[in-house]
XYZ file of C-alpha atoms in Angstrom:
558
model
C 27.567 25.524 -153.373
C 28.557 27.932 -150.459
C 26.194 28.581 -147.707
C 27.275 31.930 -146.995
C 25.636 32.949 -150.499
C 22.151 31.769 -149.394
C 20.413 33.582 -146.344
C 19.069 31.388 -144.285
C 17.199 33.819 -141.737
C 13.512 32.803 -142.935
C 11.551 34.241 -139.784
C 9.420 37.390 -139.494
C 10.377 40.940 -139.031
C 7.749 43.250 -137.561
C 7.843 47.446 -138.790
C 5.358 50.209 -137.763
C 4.846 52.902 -139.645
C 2.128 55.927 -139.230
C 1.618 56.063 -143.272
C -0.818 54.350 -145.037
C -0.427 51.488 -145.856
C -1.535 51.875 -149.501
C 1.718 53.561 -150.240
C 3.889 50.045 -149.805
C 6.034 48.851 -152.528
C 7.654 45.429 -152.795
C 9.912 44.687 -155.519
C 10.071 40.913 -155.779
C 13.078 39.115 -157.936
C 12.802 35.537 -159.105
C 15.826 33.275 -161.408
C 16.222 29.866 -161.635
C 19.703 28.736 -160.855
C 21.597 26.933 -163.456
C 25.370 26.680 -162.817
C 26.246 29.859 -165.479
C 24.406 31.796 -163.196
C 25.260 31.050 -160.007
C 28.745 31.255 -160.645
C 28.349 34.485 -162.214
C 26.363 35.532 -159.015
C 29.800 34.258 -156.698
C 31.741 37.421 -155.783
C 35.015 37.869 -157.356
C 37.018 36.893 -154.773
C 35.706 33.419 -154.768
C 35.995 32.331 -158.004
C 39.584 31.041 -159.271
C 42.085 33.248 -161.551
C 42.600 30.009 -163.633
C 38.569 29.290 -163.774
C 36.554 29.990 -166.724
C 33.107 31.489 -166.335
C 30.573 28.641 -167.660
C 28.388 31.753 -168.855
C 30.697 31.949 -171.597
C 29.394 28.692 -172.776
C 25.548 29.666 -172.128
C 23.344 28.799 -175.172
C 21.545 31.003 -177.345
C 18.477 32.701 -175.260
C 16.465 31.194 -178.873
C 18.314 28.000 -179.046
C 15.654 25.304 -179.661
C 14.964 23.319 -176.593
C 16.044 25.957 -174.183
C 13.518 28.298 -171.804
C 13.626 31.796 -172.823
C 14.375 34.617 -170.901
C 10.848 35.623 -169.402
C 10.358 32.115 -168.401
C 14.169 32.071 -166.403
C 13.729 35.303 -164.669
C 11.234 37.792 -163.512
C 11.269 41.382 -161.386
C 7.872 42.987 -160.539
C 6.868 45.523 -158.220
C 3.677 44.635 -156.131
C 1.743 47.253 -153.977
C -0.571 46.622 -151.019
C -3.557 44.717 -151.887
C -2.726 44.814 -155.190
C -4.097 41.647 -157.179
C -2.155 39.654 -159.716
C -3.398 36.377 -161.178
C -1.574 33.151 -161.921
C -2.186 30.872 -164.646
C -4.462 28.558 -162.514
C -6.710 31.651 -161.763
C -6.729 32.819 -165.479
C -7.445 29.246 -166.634
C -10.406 28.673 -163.673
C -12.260 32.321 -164.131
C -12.286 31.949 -168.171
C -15.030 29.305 -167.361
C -18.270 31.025 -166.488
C -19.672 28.280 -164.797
C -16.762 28.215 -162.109
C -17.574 31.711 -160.756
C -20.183 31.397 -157.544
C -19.590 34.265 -155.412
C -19.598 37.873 -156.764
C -15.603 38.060 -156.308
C -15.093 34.832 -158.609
C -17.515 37.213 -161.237
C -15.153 40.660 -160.669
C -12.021 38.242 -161.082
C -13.555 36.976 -164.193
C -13.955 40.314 -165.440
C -10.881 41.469 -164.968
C -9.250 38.687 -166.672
C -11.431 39.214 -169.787
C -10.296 42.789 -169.785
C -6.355 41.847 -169.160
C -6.931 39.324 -171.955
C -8.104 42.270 -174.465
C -5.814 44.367 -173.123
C -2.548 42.028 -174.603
C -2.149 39.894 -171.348
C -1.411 40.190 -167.696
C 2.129 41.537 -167.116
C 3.289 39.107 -164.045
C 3.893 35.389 -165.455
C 5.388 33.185 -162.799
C 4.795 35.738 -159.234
C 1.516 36.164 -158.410
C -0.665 37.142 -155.259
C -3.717 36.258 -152.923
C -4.852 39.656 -151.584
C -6.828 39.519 -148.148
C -10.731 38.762 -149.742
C -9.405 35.501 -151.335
C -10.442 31.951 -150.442
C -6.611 30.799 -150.215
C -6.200 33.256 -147.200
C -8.485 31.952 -145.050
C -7.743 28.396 -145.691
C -3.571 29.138 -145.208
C -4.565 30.302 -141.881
C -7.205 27.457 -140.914
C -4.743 24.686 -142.027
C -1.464 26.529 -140.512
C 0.753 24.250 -138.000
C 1.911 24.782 -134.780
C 4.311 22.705 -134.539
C 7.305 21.011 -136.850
C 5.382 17.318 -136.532
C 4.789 15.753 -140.148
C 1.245 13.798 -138.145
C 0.633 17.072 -136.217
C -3.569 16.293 -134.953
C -4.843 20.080 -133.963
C -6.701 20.719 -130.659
C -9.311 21.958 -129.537
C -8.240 25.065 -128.672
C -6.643 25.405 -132.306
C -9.774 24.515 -133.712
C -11.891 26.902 -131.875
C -9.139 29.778 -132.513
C -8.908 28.655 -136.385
C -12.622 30.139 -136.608
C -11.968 33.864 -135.378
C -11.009 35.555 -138.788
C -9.090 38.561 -138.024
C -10.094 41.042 -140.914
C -10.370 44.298 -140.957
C -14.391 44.119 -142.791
C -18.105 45.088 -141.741
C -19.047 43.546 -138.597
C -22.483 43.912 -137.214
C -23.227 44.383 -133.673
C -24.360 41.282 -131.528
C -28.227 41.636 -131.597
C -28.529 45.071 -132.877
C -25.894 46.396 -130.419
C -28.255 46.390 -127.502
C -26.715 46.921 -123.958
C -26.934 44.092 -121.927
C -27.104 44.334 -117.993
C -25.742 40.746 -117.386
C -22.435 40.600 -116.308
C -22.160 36.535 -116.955
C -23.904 34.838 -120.184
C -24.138 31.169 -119.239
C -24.704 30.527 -122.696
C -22.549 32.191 -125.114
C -23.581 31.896 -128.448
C -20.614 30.532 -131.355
C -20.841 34.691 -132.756
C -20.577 36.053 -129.192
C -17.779 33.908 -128.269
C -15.994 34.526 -131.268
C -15.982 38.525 -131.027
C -15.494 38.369 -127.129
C -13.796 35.836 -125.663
C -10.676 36.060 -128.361
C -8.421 38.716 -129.262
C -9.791 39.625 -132.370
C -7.414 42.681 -133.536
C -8.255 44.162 -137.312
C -5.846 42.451 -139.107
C -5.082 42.144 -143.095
C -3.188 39.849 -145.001
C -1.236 39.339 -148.245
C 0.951 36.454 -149.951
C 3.233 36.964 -152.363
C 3.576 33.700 -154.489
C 5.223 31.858 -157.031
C 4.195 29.265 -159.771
C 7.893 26.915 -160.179
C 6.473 24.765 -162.414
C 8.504 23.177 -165.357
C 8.134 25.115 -168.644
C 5.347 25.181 -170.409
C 3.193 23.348 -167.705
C 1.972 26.704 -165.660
C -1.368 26.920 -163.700
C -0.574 23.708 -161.248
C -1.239 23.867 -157.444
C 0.900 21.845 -156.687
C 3.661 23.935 -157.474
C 2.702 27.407 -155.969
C 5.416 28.522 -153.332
C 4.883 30.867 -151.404
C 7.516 33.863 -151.454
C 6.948 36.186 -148.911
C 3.591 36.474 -146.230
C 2.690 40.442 -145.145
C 0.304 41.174 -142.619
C -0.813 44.538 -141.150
C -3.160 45.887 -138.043
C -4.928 48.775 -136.977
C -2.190 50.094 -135.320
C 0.211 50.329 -138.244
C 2.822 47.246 -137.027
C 4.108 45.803 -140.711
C 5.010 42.141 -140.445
C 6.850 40.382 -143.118
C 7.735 36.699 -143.244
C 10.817 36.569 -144.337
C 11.895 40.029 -143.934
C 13.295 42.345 -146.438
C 16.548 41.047 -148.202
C 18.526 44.510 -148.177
C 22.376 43.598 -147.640
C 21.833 40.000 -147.283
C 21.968 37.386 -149.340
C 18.968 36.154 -151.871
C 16.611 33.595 -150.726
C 16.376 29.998 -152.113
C 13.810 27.533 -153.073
C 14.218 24.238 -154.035
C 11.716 21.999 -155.862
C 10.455 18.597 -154.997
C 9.466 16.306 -157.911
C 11.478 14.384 -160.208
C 13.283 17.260 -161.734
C 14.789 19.343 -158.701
C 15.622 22.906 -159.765
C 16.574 25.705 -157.283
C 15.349 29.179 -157.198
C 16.079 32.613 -155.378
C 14.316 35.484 -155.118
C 14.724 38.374 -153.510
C 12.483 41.302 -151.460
C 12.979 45.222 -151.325
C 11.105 47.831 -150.292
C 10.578 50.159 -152.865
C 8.165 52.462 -151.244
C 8.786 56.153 -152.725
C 9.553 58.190 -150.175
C 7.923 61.080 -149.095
C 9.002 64.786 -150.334
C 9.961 67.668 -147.634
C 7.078 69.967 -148.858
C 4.838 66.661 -147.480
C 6.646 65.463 -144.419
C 6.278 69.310 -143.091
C 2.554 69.891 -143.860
C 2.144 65.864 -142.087
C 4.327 67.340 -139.060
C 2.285 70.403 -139.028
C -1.267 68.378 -139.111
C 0.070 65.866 -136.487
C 1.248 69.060 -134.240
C -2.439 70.544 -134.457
C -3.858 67.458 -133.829
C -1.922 66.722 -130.855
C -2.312 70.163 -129.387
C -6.520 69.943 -130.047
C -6.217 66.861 -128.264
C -4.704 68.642 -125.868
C -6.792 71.466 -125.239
C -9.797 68.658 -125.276
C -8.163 66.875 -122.295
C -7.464 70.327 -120.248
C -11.032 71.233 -120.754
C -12.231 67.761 -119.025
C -9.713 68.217 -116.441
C -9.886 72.122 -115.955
C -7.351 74.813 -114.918
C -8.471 75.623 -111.251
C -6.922 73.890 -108.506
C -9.611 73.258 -106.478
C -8.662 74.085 -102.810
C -10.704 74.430 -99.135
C -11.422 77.147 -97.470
C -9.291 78.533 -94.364
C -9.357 76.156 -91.183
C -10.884 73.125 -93.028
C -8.935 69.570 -94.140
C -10.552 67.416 -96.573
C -9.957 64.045 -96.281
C -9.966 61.342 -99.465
C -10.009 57.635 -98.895
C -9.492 54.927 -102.026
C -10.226 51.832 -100.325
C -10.744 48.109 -101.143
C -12.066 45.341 -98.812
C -9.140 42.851 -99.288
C -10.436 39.491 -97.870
C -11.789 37.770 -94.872
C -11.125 34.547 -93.190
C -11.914 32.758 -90.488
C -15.427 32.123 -90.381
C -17.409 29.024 -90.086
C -20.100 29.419 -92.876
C -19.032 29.714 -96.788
C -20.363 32.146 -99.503
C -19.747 35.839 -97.395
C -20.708 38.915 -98.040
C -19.981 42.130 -95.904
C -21.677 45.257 -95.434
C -19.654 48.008 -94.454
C -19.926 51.891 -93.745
C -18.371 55.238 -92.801
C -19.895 57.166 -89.525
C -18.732 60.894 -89.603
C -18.650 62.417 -86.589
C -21.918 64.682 -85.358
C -19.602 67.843 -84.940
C -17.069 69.620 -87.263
C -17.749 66.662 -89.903
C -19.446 66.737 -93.434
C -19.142 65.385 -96.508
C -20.817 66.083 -99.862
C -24.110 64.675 -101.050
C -22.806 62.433 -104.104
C -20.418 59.681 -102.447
C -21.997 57.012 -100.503
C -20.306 56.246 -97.030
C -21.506 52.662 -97.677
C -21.424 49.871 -99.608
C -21.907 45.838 -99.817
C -19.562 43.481 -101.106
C -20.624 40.315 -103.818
C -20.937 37.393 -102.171
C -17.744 35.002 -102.297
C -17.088 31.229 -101.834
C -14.100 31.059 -99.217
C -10.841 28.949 -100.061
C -8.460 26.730 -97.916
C -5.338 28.580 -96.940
C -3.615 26.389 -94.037
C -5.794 26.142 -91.350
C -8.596 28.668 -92.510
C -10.990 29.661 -95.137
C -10.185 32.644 -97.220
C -12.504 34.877 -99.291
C -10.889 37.102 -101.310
C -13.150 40.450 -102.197
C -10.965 42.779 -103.799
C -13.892 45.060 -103.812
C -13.041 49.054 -104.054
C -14.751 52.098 -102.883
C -14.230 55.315 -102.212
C -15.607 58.201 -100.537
C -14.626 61.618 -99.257
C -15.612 63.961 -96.120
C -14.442 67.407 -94.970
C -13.654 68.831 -91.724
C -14.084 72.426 -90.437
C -12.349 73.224 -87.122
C -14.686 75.673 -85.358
C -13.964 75.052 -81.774
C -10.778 77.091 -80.570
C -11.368 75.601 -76.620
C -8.180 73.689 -75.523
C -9.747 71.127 -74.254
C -11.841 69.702 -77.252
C -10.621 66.686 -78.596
C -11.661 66.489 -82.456
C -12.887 63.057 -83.622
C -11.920 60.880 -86.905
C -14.338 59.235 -88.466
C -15.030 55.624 -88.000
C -15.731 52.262 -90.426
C -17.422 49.648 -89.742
C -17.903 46.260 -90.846
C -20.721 43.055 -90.796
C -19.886 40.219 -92.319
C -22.640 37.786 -93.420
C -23.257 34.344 -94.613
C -25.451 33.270 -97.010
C -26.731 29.709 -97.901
C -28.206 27.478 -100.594
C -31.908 28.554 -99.930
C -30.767 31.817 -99.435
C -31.001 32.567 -95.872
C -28.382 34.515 -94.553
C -26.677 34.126 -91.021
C -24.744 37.068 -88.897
C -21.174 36.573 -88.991
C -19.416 39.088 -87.070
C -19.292 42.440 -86.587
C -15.996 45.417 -86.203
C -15.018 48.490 -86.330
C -11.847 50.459 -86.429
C -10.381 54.227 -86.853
C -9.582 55.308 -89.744
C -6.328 56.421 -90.157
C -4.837 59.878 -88.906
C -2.083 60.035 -91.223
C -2.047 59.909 -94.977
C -0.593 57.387 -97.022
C -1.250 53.974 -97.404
C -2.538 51.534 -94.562
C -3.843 48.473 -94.297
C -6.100 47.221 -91.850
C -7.266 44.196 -89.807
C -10.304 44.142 -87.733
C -10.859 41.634 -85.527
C -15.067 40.636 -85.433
C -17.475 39.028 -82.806
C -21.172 38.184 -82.766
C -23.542 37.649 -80.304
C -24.552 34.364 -79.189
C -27.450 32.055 -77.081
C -26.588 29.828 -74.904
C -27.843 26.542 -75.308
C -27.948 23.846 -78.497
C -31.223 24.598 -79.388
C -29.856 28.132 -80.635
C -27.348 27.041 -82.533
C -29.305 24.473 -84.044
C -31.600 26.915 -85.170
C -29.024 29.129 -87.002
C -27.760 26.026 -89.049
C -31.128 25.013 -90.073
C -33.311 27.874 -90.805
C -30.688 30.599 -90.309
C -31.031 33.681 -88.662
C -28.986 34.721 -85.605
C -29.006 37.593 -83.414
C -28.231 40.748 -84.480
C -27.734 44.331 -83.150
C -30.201 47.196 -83.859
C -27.897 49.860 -83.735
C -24.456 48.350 -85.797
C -22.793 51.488 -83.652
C -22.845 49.457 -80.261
C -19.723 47.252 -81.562
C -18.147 50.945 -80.231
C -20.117 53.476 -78.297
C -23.619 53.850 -79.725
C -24.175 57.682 -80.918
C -27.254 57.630 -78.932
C -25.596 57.187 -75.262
C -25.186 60.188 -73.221
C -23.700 59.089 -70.441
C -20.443 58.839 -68.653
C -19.860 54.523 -68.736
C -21.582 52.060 -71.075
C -21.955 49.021 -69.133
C -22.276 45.463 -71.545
C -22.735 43.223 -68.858
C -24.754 40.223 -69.203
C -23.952 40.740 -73.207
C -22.666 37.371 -74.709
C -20.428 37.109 -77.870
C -18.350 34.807 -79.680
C -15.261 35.525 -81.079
C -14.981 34.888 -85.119
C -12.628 35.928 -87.972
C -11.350 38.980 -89.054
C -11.440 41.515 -92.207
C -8.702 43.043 -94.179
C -8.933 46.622 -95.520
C -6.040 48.354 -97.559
C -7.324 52.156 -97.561
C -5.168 54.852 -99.533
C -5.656 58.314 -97.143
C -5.389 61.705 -98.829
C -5.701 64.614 -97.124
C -5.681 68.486 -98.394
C -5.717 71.830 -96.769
C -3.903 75.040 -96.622
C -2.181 74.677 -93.741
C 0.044 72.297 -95.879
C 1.202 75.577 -97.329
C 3.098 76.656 -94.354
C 6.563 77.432 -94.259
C 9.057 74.742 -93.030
C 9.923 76.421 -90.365
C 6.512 76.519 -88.958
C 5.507 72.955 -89.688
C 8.549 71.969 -87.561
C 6.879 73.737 -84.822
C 3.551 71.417 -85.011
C 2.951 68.246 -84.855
C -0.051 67.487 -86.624
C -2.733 68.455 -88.899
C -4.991 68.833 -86.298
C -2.807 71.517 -84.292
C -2.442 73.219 -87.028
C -6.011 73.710 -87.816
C -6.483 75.282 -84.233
C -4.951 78.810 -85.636
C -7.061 78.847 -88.825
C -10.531 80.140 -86.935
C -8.647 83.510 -86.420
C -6.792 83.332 -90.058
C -10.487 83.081 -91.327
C -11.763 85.947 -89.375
C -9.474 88.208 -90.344
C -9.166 86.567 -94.351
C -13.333 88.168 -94.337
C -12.266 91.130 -93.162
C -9.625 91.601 -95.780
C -12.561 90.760 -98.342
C -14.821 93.002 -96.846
C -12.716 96.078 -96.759
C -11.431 95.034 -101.157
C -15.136 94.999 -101.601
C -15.729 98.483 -99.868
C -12.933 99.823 -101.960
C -14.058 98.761 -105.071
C -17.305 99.965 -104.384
C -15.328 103.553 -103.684
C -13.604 103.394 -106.786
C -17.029 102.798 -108.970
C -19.163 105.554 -107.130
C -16.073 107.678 -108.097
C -15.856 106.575 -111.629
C -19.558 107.520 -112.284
C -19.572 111.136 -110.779
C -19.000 114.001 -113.608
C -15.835 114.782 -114.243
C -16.343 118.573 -113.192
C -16.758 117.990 -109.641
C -13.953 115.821 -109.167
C -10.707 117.837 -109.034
C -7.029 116.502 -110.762
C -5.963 115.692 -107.480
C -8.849 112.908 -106.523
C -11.074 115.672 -104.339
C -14.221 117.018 -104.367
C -14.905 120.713 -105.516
């Protein structure tokens, strides 16, 4: 028997398809092989010129002692979901007594009515349809492996109980929001719908019944034939895939009479007219474009821009990590000061924030807490002073780390500050810390037992307070200790019209700060402009409502 006959590609093939899914055909083909048939089945060009086809010699289809015809082969055409029974189901649901959920009771109807009706049309290929009992137990009792004594884990066990089916499911404890982030004890329901990828999923199995003739309605000898499953999305995956060009698939019996089947798969799904593929491309165009429209309307059609002689400045920032430190379990507290002149920012973004509290790791020679904690926050600046000599300021971020300890008591672990930076793009950012410090053990014993350290009152002295007015801040006599550093990655964005300049101007200045010099007199004489279009149309309307007699054709008075 030739190999190349058979095909022997058995895996899955995954389709998507945006049509329902209720419009799926399958044709399935099942024969026994006997050798007339197979070598009627061998192409012509393997069979000898001097060979005699042995279906010549077949016997009578109603020979005595022979299967008939029905029995030897058998075409159907299945749809989705569609239910067919097999001779074990039509022999179990004609006894009332075996029927104990309401499906067994619809099955047994339906069987009483196909009964009346002059039989059910499928004899040998039947199915089990997504509600039956055999689907859930094919997929508890599935293998993962080839091994004959496979022993399942725990993790297979634990998966094996997450039924992926696309049915009713009610919300964890009447769908109330929860403000916990963590549950420390997840119940079996909560773990399976959130801690497993639970995707709406349905399934289907085409089988067979290859028992001998006459003996029907045996589990033992139910094959399966072909395994479809299909998700929300629309992704199609049959095990084995379609036949199409290739060759027939093969089964072969176990028992003490081996006999060897084929069958084979098509889709037979009627295709779609061109009256109804051009009304579907016309619904999917106007849903698209409403879709559209919706997602303008959240975003809007104005560009938002500044006004003349301002810059608005945009930071996405994350606190990266910090290491260094002596204690464990940091947190840091950090925050934007805006200059006192030419600086504002609006009322809804906070220039502050404080990170969760993270246990440090060992990376060489120091201990490493990663944060990964992102903020963001916004400010705008309005260049007002046209003096050469004024020297505009950037605003400024600062940083205090802290420590905190099994009872809760927190210790001062450094403090810094840096510049934020000038130039857009991305940056990242390293600021080297310090705290203050008594001499003496007695100090330090205090801060590991009780906790507690010194701290500043005004977090602005790490620079120069806002509060001095003087010409030279003196810090002498002020005693610190040098600790670990913090690691900011900030994403700068800035906006303003004087991005709008011609090239030939920007290679003239040099920065966005020089450029904003000029913009004081571009806004004085941008009002005056609006002034003098608002005087005109005021003109125009006084016109407008005098009578037309005593205006002349030519625009005058008479």
């Amino acid at each position: 028997m030739a190999d190349s006959v058979w095909s022997t590609d058995t895996g899955e093939a995954v389709y998507r398809s945006r049509d329902p899914v209720r419009n799926l055909r399958l044709r399935v083909h099942l024969q026994r092989i006997t050798s007339s048939n197979f070598l009627h089945y061998q192409p012509a060009a393997q069979l000898g010129k001097d060979l005699i086809d042995l279906a010549t010699f077949r016997p009578h289809p109603t020979a005595s002692g022979h299967r008939p015809d029905e029995d030897e082969e058998e075409e159907i055409v299945i749809g989705w979901q569609e239910k067919l029974f097999s001779q074990f189901e039509v022999d179990l649901y004609q006894n009332e007594s075996a029927c104990q959920s309401p499906l067994d009771r619809q099955y047994r109807q339906e069987i009483l009515k196909l009964e009346n009706s002059g039989g059910r049309k499928n004899r040998r290929i039947f199915t089990y349809t997504d509600s039956d009992r055999y689907t859930d137990l094919e997929e508890y009792c599935q293998k993962i492996t080839t091994m004959a004594n496979e022993v399942p884990s725990f993790l297979v066990e634990r998966m094996a109980n997450v039924r992926r089916r696309r049915q009713d499911r009610r919300g964890m404890e009447d769908s109330k929001l929860k403000s916990r982030i963590v549950t420390w004890e997840p119940s079996e329901d909560f773990i399976r719908n959130n801690h497993a990828i639970n995707t709406p999923l349905q399934t289907m199995y085409i089988m067979a019944d290859l028992g001998p003739y006459g003996k029907l309605g045996y589990k033992t000898h139910e094959h399966v034939l072909c395994i479809l499953k299909v998700d929300s999305n629309g992704v199609i995956t049959v095990k084995p895939d379609f036949t199409g060009i290739k060759g027939p698939y093969r089964i072969e019996t176990q028992g003490e009479k081996q006999e060897l089947w084929k069958y084979t798969i098509d889709n037979v799904s009627s295709l779609a007219q061109p009256e109804e593929e051009e009304r579907e491309q016309r619904v999917f165009k106007d849903l698209y474009g409403r879709h559209k429209e919706y997602l303008s309307s959240l975003v809007g059609t104005d560009f938002e821009t500044t006004v003349p002689g301002a810059l608005r400045l945009f930071v996405n920032g994350e606190v990266v990590s910090a290491q260094g430190y002596e204690y464990d379990n940091l947190y840091i507290h950090f925050f934007v000061e805006l200059p006192a002149t030419n600086w504002s920012s609006p009322a809804f973004p906070q220039l502050s924030g404080v990170t969760q509290t993270c246990a440090t790791k060992s990376l060489g020679m120091d201990k490493v807490a990663y944060f990964s904690y992102p903020f963001t926050f916004e400010a705008f600046f309005l260049h007002e002073d046209e003096s050469v000599d004024a020297l505009p300021e950037w605003p400024v971020l600062y940083c205090k780390v802290l420590s905190l300890d099994f009872w809760q008591r927190y210790r001062v672990e450094g403090y810094g500050a840096v510049v934020l930076p000038i130039t857009p793009g991305s940056h990242t950012l390293t600021i080297s810390t310090w705290r203050p410090m008594e001499l003496g053990l007695v100090a330090e014993l205090r801060r590991f037992f009780i906790g507690g350290s010194l701290e500043l009152e005004d977090p602005s002295y790490v620079r120069i307070p806002g509060t001095f007015k003087g010409e030279r801040l003196s810090r002498f006599g002020f005693r610190t200790e040098t600790t670990g550093t913090v690691t900011f990655r900030l994403h700068c964005l800035q906006q303003s019209r004087a991005f709008m300049e011609s090239s030939s101007l920007r290679k003239r200045i040099q920065s966005v700060l020089d450029r904003l010099e000029g913009f004081s007199q571009q806004s004085s004489t941008h009002n005056v402009l609006e002034a003098f279009r608002r005087a005109r149309r005021r003109m125009q309307e006084a016109r407008e409502s005098l009578p037309q007699g005593l205006v002349s054709p030519s625009g005058t008075l008479i």
